[in-house]
Amino acid sequence: MVEKLILGIETSCDETSAAVVADGRKIRSNIISSQIDTHRRFGGVVPEIASRKHVENIAAVIQRALEEANVTWHDLDAIAVTHGPGLVGALLVGVSAAKAMAYSLKIPLLGIHHLMGHIYAVFLEHDAVQLPLLCLVVSGGHTSLILLEGYGQMRLLGQTRDDAAGEAFDKVARALGLPYPGGPEIEKLAKEGDSAAVEFPRAWLEEGSLDFSFSGLKSAVLNYLHRARQKGEEINKHDVAASFQQAVIDVLVGKTFAAVDKLGARQLAVAGGVAANGTLKTALVREAERRGVRVLTPSPVYCTDNGAMIACAGYYALQEGRVASLDLNAVPNLPLHFLD
Ligand code: KG4
Ligand code: ZN
């Protein structure tokens, strides 16, 4: 059978990425040009700079993705691109490049929701993924429990009512004087800290709720640091990082397995930037093993933003005939549509 080669383009935030994936699984290339060093000195992503960097890098990143995959433009069967949600100026760079390529090569254009990309990253490296699939999506912008029934067919089981988990990691890291992005920095510090040293709150919300809330926890950490500094007390950053991280993990694991038990799920997918956290993964796997549940997580490089996950989602979008027209636009707050 002839392989379907899809170029995936991702420029929603601070990574310019392009990847060539065959049949939604065989990753031929995955080029990621990170802008982290540029944004770091500002303590977070500066949208205007992100757009400009994407413009500078996009052509070379796409070219490298093709070269590394050892294919030419004419071998491609379709172009998949993130068209939202994200920073509008950043998204526009990828969308414009994808539209120009699809138009000139006369091949299908696929507009991918960023979160669908994160979820489909799970399909890149795992065989026999069964639907419906329970997914915990934890990134800088989202924290949701979703039941995936088919491409674009999802049920929302719970989501954050305020901050996303990754956002909480980034804000707490900033308060601890750590560089952006905060998640990996907190994980590193926490390795040498005592997770029971400081008692931070866990927001379980109403009985049976699968929603999340991390803003109370974030405020509790900021208040703790503020009070300690005012009193001139020494702050053990390792302990604060470990205690905060544990509070996030306890809630993520608790709610996720409440959903597993409620649905009788046998497989659990965990995706998005925070899924790169090894301590979270260990905690999820421990609970899963007790129940005989299989945990599917992408390798860390496919957890954070990348083109391969977009190409993979594009493969399934193409199978469903969900082809975009050339008036595809960047939509900064693109909603996900859920079944009732
Ligand atoms: O999925 P992603 O790359 O971009 C969004 O779609 O938001 O996620 C980025 C988020 C950031 O908040 C970052 O701090 C967090 O994922 N993150 C982590 C880790 N690696 C990235 N959080 C905790 N532990 C990590 N190892
Ligand atoms: Zn992302």
Short mmCIF file of C-alpha atoms and ligand atoms in Angstrom, two decimals:
data_model
loop_
_atom_site.label_atom_id
_atom_site.label_comp_id
_atom_site.label_asym_id
_atom_site.label_seq_id
_atom_site.Cartn_x
_atom_site.Cartn_y
_atom_site.Cartn_z
CA MET A 1 0.00 0.00 0.00
CA VAL A 2 1.19 3.49 -0.78
CA GLU A 3 2.10 5.46 2.30
CA LYS A 4 0.35 8.71 3.12
CA LEU A 5 2.96 11.36 3.85
CA ILE A 6 1.77 14.33 5.84
CA LEU A 7 3.68 17.48 6.72
CA GLY A 8 2.63 18.81 10.13
CA ILE A 9 3.25 22.46 11.05
CA GLU A 10 3.00 23.86 14.59
CA THR A 11 3.55 27.54 15.46
CA SER A 12 0.91 28.25 18.12
CA CYS A 13 3.30 29.47 20.83
CA ASP A 14 7.09 29.56 21.10
CA GLU A 15 8.14 26.53 19.07
CA THR A 16 8.46 26.61 15.29
CA SER A 17 8.06 22.99 14.32
CA ALA A 18 7.56 20.93 11.18
CA ALA A 19 7.47 17.15 10.82
CA VAL A 20 6.93 14.54 8.16
CA VAL A 21 4.92 11.54 9.34
CA ALA A 22 3.91 8.53 7.22
CA ASP A 23 0.53 6.90 7.86
CA GLY A 24 0.10 8.80 11.12
CA ARG A 25 2.77 6.71 12.88
CA LYS A 26 6.12 6.61 11.14
CA ILE A 27 7.95 9.76 12.16
CA ARG A 28 10.33 10.57 9.33
CA SER A 29 11.41 13.91 10.79
CA ASN A 30 10.40 16.26 13.59
CA ILE A 31 12.25 19.57 13.56
CA ILE A 32 11.67 21.88 16.53
CA SER A 33 13.18 25.33 16.63
CA SER A 34 12.61 26.55 20.17
CA GLN A 35 12.48 30.23 21.03
CA ILE A 36 12.77 29.58 24.76
CA ASP A 37 16.16 31.28 25.09
CA THR A 38 14.81 34.44 23.46
CA HIS A 39 11.71 34.63 25.69
CA ARG A 40 13.48 33.53 28.86
CA ARG A 41 14.94 36.95 29.58
CA PHE A 42 11.38 38.36 29.67
CA GLY A 43 10.14 35.63 32.03
CA GLY A 44 7.55 34.33 29.55
CA VAL A 45 6.49 34.31 25.91
CA VAL A 46 6.34 37.77 24.29
CA PRO A 47 3.72 37.40 21.51
CA GLU A 48 5.20 39.98 19.13
CA ILE A 49 8.66 38.46 19.35
CA ALA A 50 7.21 34.96 18.91
CA SER A 51 5.52 35.98 15.64
CA ARG A 52 8.69 37.56 14.29
CA LYS A 53 10.82 34.52 15.20
CA HIS A 54 8.32 32.19 13.50
CA VAL A 55 8.54 34.30 10.33
CA GLU A 56 12.34 34.10 10.43
CA ASN A 57 12.42 30.34 10.98
CA ILE A 58 9.45 28.73 9.28
CA ALA A 59 10.87 28.24 5.78
CA ALA A 60 14.12 26.74 7.04
CA VAL A 61 12.34 24.48 9.54
CA ILE A 62 10.03 23.10 6.83
CA GLN A 63 12.97 22.64 4.47
CA ARG A 64 14.91 20.72 7.12
CA ALA A 65 11.89 18.55 7.93
CA LEU A 66 11.70 17.53 4.25
CA GLU A 67 15.45 16.96 3.96
CA GLU A 68 15.67 14.85 7.09
CA ALA A 69 12.70 12.78 5.95
CA ASN A 70 14.45 12.44 2.59
CA VAL A 71 11.38 13.55 0.64
CA THR A 72 10.60 16.42 -1.71
CA TRP A 73 7.61 18.75 -1.66
CA HIS A 74 6.01 16.66 -4.39
CA ASP A 75 6.00 13.50 -2.26
CA LEU A 76 3.63 15.08 0.27
CA ASP A 77 -0.02 13.97 0.32
CA ALA A 78 -1.37 16.67 2.63
CA ILE A 79 -0.40 19.58 4.89
CA ALA A 80 -1.69 19.72 8.46
CA VAL A 81 -1.38 22.89 10.53
CA THR A 82 -2.40 24.10 13.98
CA HIS A 83 -4.92 26.90 13.42
CA GLY A 84 -5.84 27.46 17.07
CA PRO A 85 -5.92 28.01 19.94
CA GLY A 86 -2.75 30.00 20.53
CA LEU A 87 -1.18 33.38 19.88
CA VAL A 88 -2.83 34.82 16.80
CA GLY A 89 0.31 36.29 15.22
CA ALA A 90 2.21 33.06 15.85
CA LEU A 91 -0.57 30.84 14.47
CA LEU A 92 -0.85 32.99 11.34
CA VAL A 93 2.72 32.22 10.32
CA GLY A 94 2.12 28.45 10.25
CA VAL A 95 -1.33 28.79 8.70
CA SER A 96 -0.03 31.06 5.92
CA ALA A 97 2.86 28.73 5.11
CA ALA A 98 0.55 25.68 5.09
CA LYS A 99 -2.00 27.39 2.86
CA ALA A 100 0.67 28.50 0.38
CA MET A 101 2.07 24.97 0.18
CA ALA A 102 -1.31 23.24 -0.11
CA TYR A 103 -2.36 25.69 -2.83
CA SER A 104 0.77 25.44 -4.91
CA LEU A 105 1.08 21.64 -4.55
CA LYS A 106 -2.68 21.14 -5.05
CA ILE A 107 -2.95 18.83 -2.03
CA PRO A 108 -5.39 18.83 0.92
CA LEU A 109 -5.02 21.32 3.76
CA LEU A 110 -5.95 20.13 7.24
CA GLY A 111 -6.68 22.62 10.05
CA ILE A 112 -5.88 21.01 13.39
CA HIS A 113 -7.01 22.05 16.86
CA HIS A 114 -3.88 22.22 19.03
CA LEU A 115 -5.43 20.01 21.71
CA MET A 116 -6.32 17.34 19.15
CA GLY A 117 -2.65 17.39 18.24
CA HIS A 118 -1.64 16.78 21.87
CA ILE A 119 -4.12 13.90 22.17
CA TYR A 120 -3.07 12.31 18.89
CA ALA A 121 0.59 12.39 19.97
CA VAL A 122 -0.40 9.26 21.90
CA PHE A 123 -1.08 7.43 18.62
CA LEU A 124 2.45 8.13 17.31
CA GLU A 125 4.25 5.60 19.45
CA HIS A 126 1.62 3.17 20.73
CA ASP A 127 -0.02 0.20 19.04
CA ALA A 128 -3.52 -1.06 19.64
CA VAL A 129 -4.92 2.15 21.09
CA GLN A 130 -8.58 1.43 21.73
CA LEU A 131 -11.46 3.84 21.43
CA PRO A 132 -13.20 5.16 23.39
CA LEU A 133 -10.02 6.43 25.03
CA LEU A 134 -9.90 8.33 28.31
CA CYS A 135 -7.40 11.21 27.99
CA LEU A 136 -5.89 13.51 30.59
CA VAL A 137 -4.65 16.57 28.70
CA VAL A 138 -2.32 18.72 30.80
CA SER A 139 -0.55 21.63 29.12
CA GLY A 140 0.21 25.29 29.65
CA GLY A 141 -3.25 26.25 28.44
CA HIS A 142 -5.45 23.26 29.28
CA THR A 143 -6.20 20.73 31.97
CA SER A 144 -9.02 18.45 30.84
CA LEU A 145 -10.33 14.93 31.13
CA ILE A 146 -11.72 13.94 27.75
CA LEU A 147 -13.26 10.76 26.38
CA LEU A 148 -12.16 10.37 22.77
CA GLU A 149 -14.66 8.32 20.76
CA GLY A 150 -13.41 9.09 17.24
CA TYR A 151 -11.62 11.89 15.41
CA GLY A 152 -13.26 15.12 16.55
CA GLN A 153 -15.78 13.14 18.60
CA MET A 154 -15.18 13.77 22.24
CA ARG A 155 -16.97 14.04 25.53
CA LEU A 156 -15.76 16.53 28.11
CA LEU A 157 -15.65 14.90 31.54
CA GLY A 158 -13.95 17.70 33.45
CA GLN A 159 -11.69 20.70 33.00
CA THR A 160 -9.97 23.39 34.99
CA ARG A 161 -12.15 26.21 36.25
CA ASP A 162 -9.20 28.61 36.43
CA ASP A 163 -5.47 28.05 35.85
CA ALA A 164 -4.16 25.15 33.80
CA ALA A 165 -1.70 22.83 35.55
CA GLY A 166 1.22 24.00 33.37
CA GLU A 167 0.29 27.62 34.02
CA ALA A 168 0.47 26.95 37.79
CA PHE A 169 3.91 25.36 37.34
CA ASP A 170 5.08 28.41 35.36
CA LYS A 171 3.72 30.97 37.86
CA VAL A 172 5.09 29.19 40.93
CA ALA A 173 8.46 28.78 39.19
CA ARG A 174 8.54 32.49 38.48
CA ALA A 175 7.86 33.27 42.13
CA LEU A 176 10.76 30.97 43.06
CA GLY A 177 13.01 32.92 40.69
CA LEU A 178 13.29 30.05 38.20
CA PRO A 179 13.49 30.61 34.43
CA TYR A 180 10.67 30.04 31.93
CA PRO A 181 9.21 27.47 31.28
CA GLY A 182 8.78 26.56 34.91
CA GLY A 183 7.58 22.96 34.73
CA PRO A 184 10.91 21.26 34.01
CA GLU A 185 12.70 23.59 36.50
CA ILE A 186 10.29 22.72 39.32
CA GLU A 187 10.61 19.03 38.53
CA LYS A 188 14.41 19.31 38.76
CA LEU A 189 14.34 21.21 42.10
CA ALA A 190 11.69 18.89 43.52
CA LYS A 191 13.92 15.84 43.07
CA GLU A 192 15.94 16.95 46.10
CA GLY A 193 13.01 18.26 48.13
CA ASP A 194 10.61 16.81 50.68
CA SER A 195 7.12 16.67 49.18
CA ALA A 196 5.58 16.59 52.67
CA ALA A 197 7.52 19.62 53.97
CA VAL A 198 4.83 22.22 53.32
CA GLU A 199 1.12 21.45 53.40
CA PHE A 200 -0.41 23.10 50.35
CA PRO A 201 -4.15 22.78 49.60
CA ARG A 202 -5.69 20.32 47.14
CA ALA A 203 -8.90 21.52 45.48
CA TRP A 204 -11.16 18.46 45.21
CA LEU A 205 -14.27 20.62 44.52
CA GLU A 206 -17.76 19.13 44.89
CA GLU A 207 -18.21 15.43 45.55
CA GLY A 208 -17.89 13.53 42.27
CA SER A 209 -16.70 16.53 40.25
CA LEU A 210 -14.02 15.82 37.64
CA ASP A 211 -13.20 19.52 37.28
CA PHE A 212 -9.90 20.99 38.43
CA SER A 213 -8.83 24.22 40.08
CA PHE A 214 -5.22 25.28 40.55
CA SER A 215 -5.45 28.99 41.30
CA GLY A 216 -5.97 28.43 45.06
CA LEU A 217 -2.87 26.25 45.21
CA LYS A 218 -0.87 28.82 43.24
CA SER A 219 -1.98 31.61 45.62
CA ALA A 220 -1.15 29.45 48.63
CA VAL A 221 2.42 29.00 47.38
CA LEU A 222 2.80 32.73 46.59
CA ASN A 223 1.46 33.65 50.06
CA TYR A 224 3.78 31.15 51.71
CA LEU A 225 6.79 32.66 49.93
CA HIS A 226 5.66 36.21 50.67
CA ARG A 227 5.15 35.53 54.38
CA ALA A 228 8.47 33.74 54.72
CA ARG A 229 10.29 36.62 52.98
CA GLN A 230 8.56 39.21 55.18
CA LYS A 231 9.58 37.34 58.32
CA GLY A 232 13.09 36.99 56.97
CA GLU A 233 12.86 33.19 57.13
CA GLU A 234 15.00 31.10 54.88
CA ILE A 235 13.07 29.39 52.07
CA ASN A 236 13.96 25.86 51.09
CA LYS A 237 13.16 26.03 47.36
CA HIS A 238 13.55 22.27 46.94
CA ASP A 239 10.90 21.60 49.59
CA VAL A 240 8.52 24.24 48.22
CA ALA A 241 8.90 22.88 44.67
CA ALA A 242 8.39 19.28 45.82
CA SER A 243 5.39 20.12 48.00
CA PHE A 244 3.73 22.17 45.26
CA GLN A 245 4.39 19.53 42.61
CA GLN A 246 2.96 16.84 44.89
CA ALA A 247 -0.23 18.86 45.44
CA VAL A 248 -0.73 19.13 41.65
CA ILE A 249 0.03 15.44 41.13
CA ASP A 250 -2.32 14.29 43.93
CA VAL A 251 -5.26 16.09 42.34
CA LEU A 252 -4.41 15.06 38.77
CA VAL A 253 -4.02 11.42 39.80
CA GLY A 254 -7.07 11.44 42.12
CA LYS A 255 -9.45 12.91 39.55
CA THR A 256 -8.07 10.86 36.66
CA PHE A 257 -8.56 7.57 38.48
CA ALA A 258 -12.01 8.64 39.65
CA ALA A 259 -12.76 8.92 35.91
CA VAL A 260 -11.03 5.58 35.19
CA ASP A 261 -13.17 3.87 37.85
CA LYS A 262 -16.37 5.58 36.79
CA LEU A 263 -15.93 4.53 33.15
CA GLY A 264 -14.28 1.17 33.82
CA ALA A 265 -11.49 2.31 31.45
CA ARG A 266 -8.69 -0.16 30.60
CA GLN A 267 -6.46 2.39 28.86
CA LEU A 268 -5.50 5.91 29.90
CA ALA A 269 -3.79 8.46 27.66
CA VAL A 270 -1.86 11.34 29.20
CA ALA A 271 -0.72 14.13 26.89
CA GLY A 272 0.44 17.78 26.82
CA GLY A 273 3.55 19.49 28.17
CA VAL A 274 2.99 18.56 31.83
CA ALA A 275 2.82 14.87 30.80
CA ALA A 276 6.59 15.18 30.33
CA ASN A 277 6.84 15.28 34.15
CA GLY A 278 8.43 12.01 35.27
CA THR A 279 7.11 12.20 38.84
CA LEU A 280 3.54 12.59 37.54
CA LYS A 281 4.02 9.69 35.18
CA THR A 282 5.37 7.44 37.96
CA ALA A 283 2.38 8.30 40.17
CA LEU A 284 -0.10 7.60 37.34
CA VAL A 285 1.56 4.31 36.44
CA ARG A 286 1.54 3.20 40.08
CA GLU A 287 -2.23 3.71 40.34
CA ALA A 288 -2.79 2.18 36.91
CA GLU A 289 -0.87 -0.98 37.74
CA ARG A 290 -3.05 -1.60 40.78
CA ARG A 291 -6.05 -1.67 38.43
CA GLY A 292 -4.43 -3.38 35.45
CA VAL A 293 -4.87 -0.23 33.36
CA ARG A 294 -2.46 0.60 30.49
CA VAL A 295 -1.02 4.13 30.55
CA LEU A 296 -0.16 5.66 27.18
CA THR A 297 2.10 8.71 27.26
CA PRO A 298 4.13 10.15 24.43
CA SER A 299 7.92 10.44 24.86
CA PRO A 300 8.72 13.86 26.40
CA VAL A 301 9.60 15.42 23.02
CA TYR A 302 6.10 14.55 21.73
CA CYS A 303 4.44 15.81 24.95
CA THR A 304 5.51 19.41 24.44
CA ASP A 305 4.64 21.27 21.23
CA ASN A 306 5.83 19.56 18.05
CA GLY A 307 4.89 19.12 14.40
CA ALA A 308 4.66 15.30 14.50
CA MET A 309 1.54 15.35 16.67
CA ILE A 310 -0.11 17.74 14.20
CA ALA A 311 0.81 15.51 11.24
CA CYS A 312 -0.61 12.52 13.14
CA ALA A 313 -3.89 14.28 13.92
CA GLY A 314 -3.92 15.39 10.27
CA TYR A 315 -3.76 11.77 9.11
CA TYR A 316 -6.96 10.96 11.01
CA ALA A 317 -8.62 14.22 9.92
CA LEU A 318 -7.87 13.29 6.29
CA GLN A 319 -9.36 9.82 6.77
CA GLU A 320 -12.53 11.48 8.02
CA GLY A 321 -12.55 13.82 5.03
CA ARG A 322 -12.19 16.85 7.26
CA VAL A 323 -10.29 18.90 4.71
CA ALA A 324 -10.05 22.67 5.22
CA SER A 325 -10.65 25.24 2.52
CA LEU A 326 -8.00 27.81 1.61
CA ASP A 327 -9.76 30.47 3.66
CA LEU A 328 -8.66 28.63 6.84
CA ASN A 329 -7.89 31.24 9.48
CA ALA A 330 -5.90 31.41 12.70
CA VAL A 331 -8.36 31.39 15.61
CA PRO A 332 -6.70 32.32 18.93
CA ASN A 333 -9.56 30.96 21.07
CA LEU A 334 -10.63 28.10 18.80
CA PRO A 335 -13.16 26.01 20.75
CA LEU A 336 -13.22 22.20 20.85
CA HIS A 337 -16.63 20.78 20.09
CA PHE A 338 -17.88 18.12 22.44
CA LEU A 339 -20.70 15.62 22.12
CA ASP A 340 -23.47 16.05 24.70
O1 KG4 B 1 1.94 21.47 25.65
P1 KG4 B 1 2.88 22.57 25.86
O2 KG4 B 1 4.25 22.49 25.26
O3 KG4 B 1 2.27 23.93 25.37
C1 KG4 B 1 0.93 24.25 25.55
O4 KG4 B 1 0.10 23.83 24.70
O5 KG4 B 1 0.65 24.91 26.57
O6 KG4 B 1 2.99 22.75 27.43
C2 KG4 B 1 3.82 23.67 28.03
C3 KG4 B 1 3.62 23.58 29.52
C4 KG4 B 1 4.36 24.67 30.28
O7 KG4 B 1 3.47 25.21 31.24
C5 KG4 B 1 5.50 23.90 30.95
O8 KG4 B 1 5.92 24.48 32.16
C6 KG4 B 1 4.88 22.55 31.16
O9 KG4 B 1 4.10 22.33 30.01
N1 KG4 B 1 5.90 21.50 31.30
C7 KG4 B 1 6.07 20.78 32.43
C8 KG4 B 1 7.18 19.93 32.20
N2 KG4 B 1 7.63 20.15 30.92
C9 KG4 B 1 6.81 21.11 30.39
N3 KG4 B 1 5.41 20.80 33.60
C10 KG4 B 1 5.84 19.98 34.58
N4 KG4 B 1 6.91 19.15 34.44
C11 KG4 B 1 7.60 19.09 33.28
N5 KG4 B 1 8.64 18.26 33.16
ZN ZN B 2 0.76 22.62 23.43
#
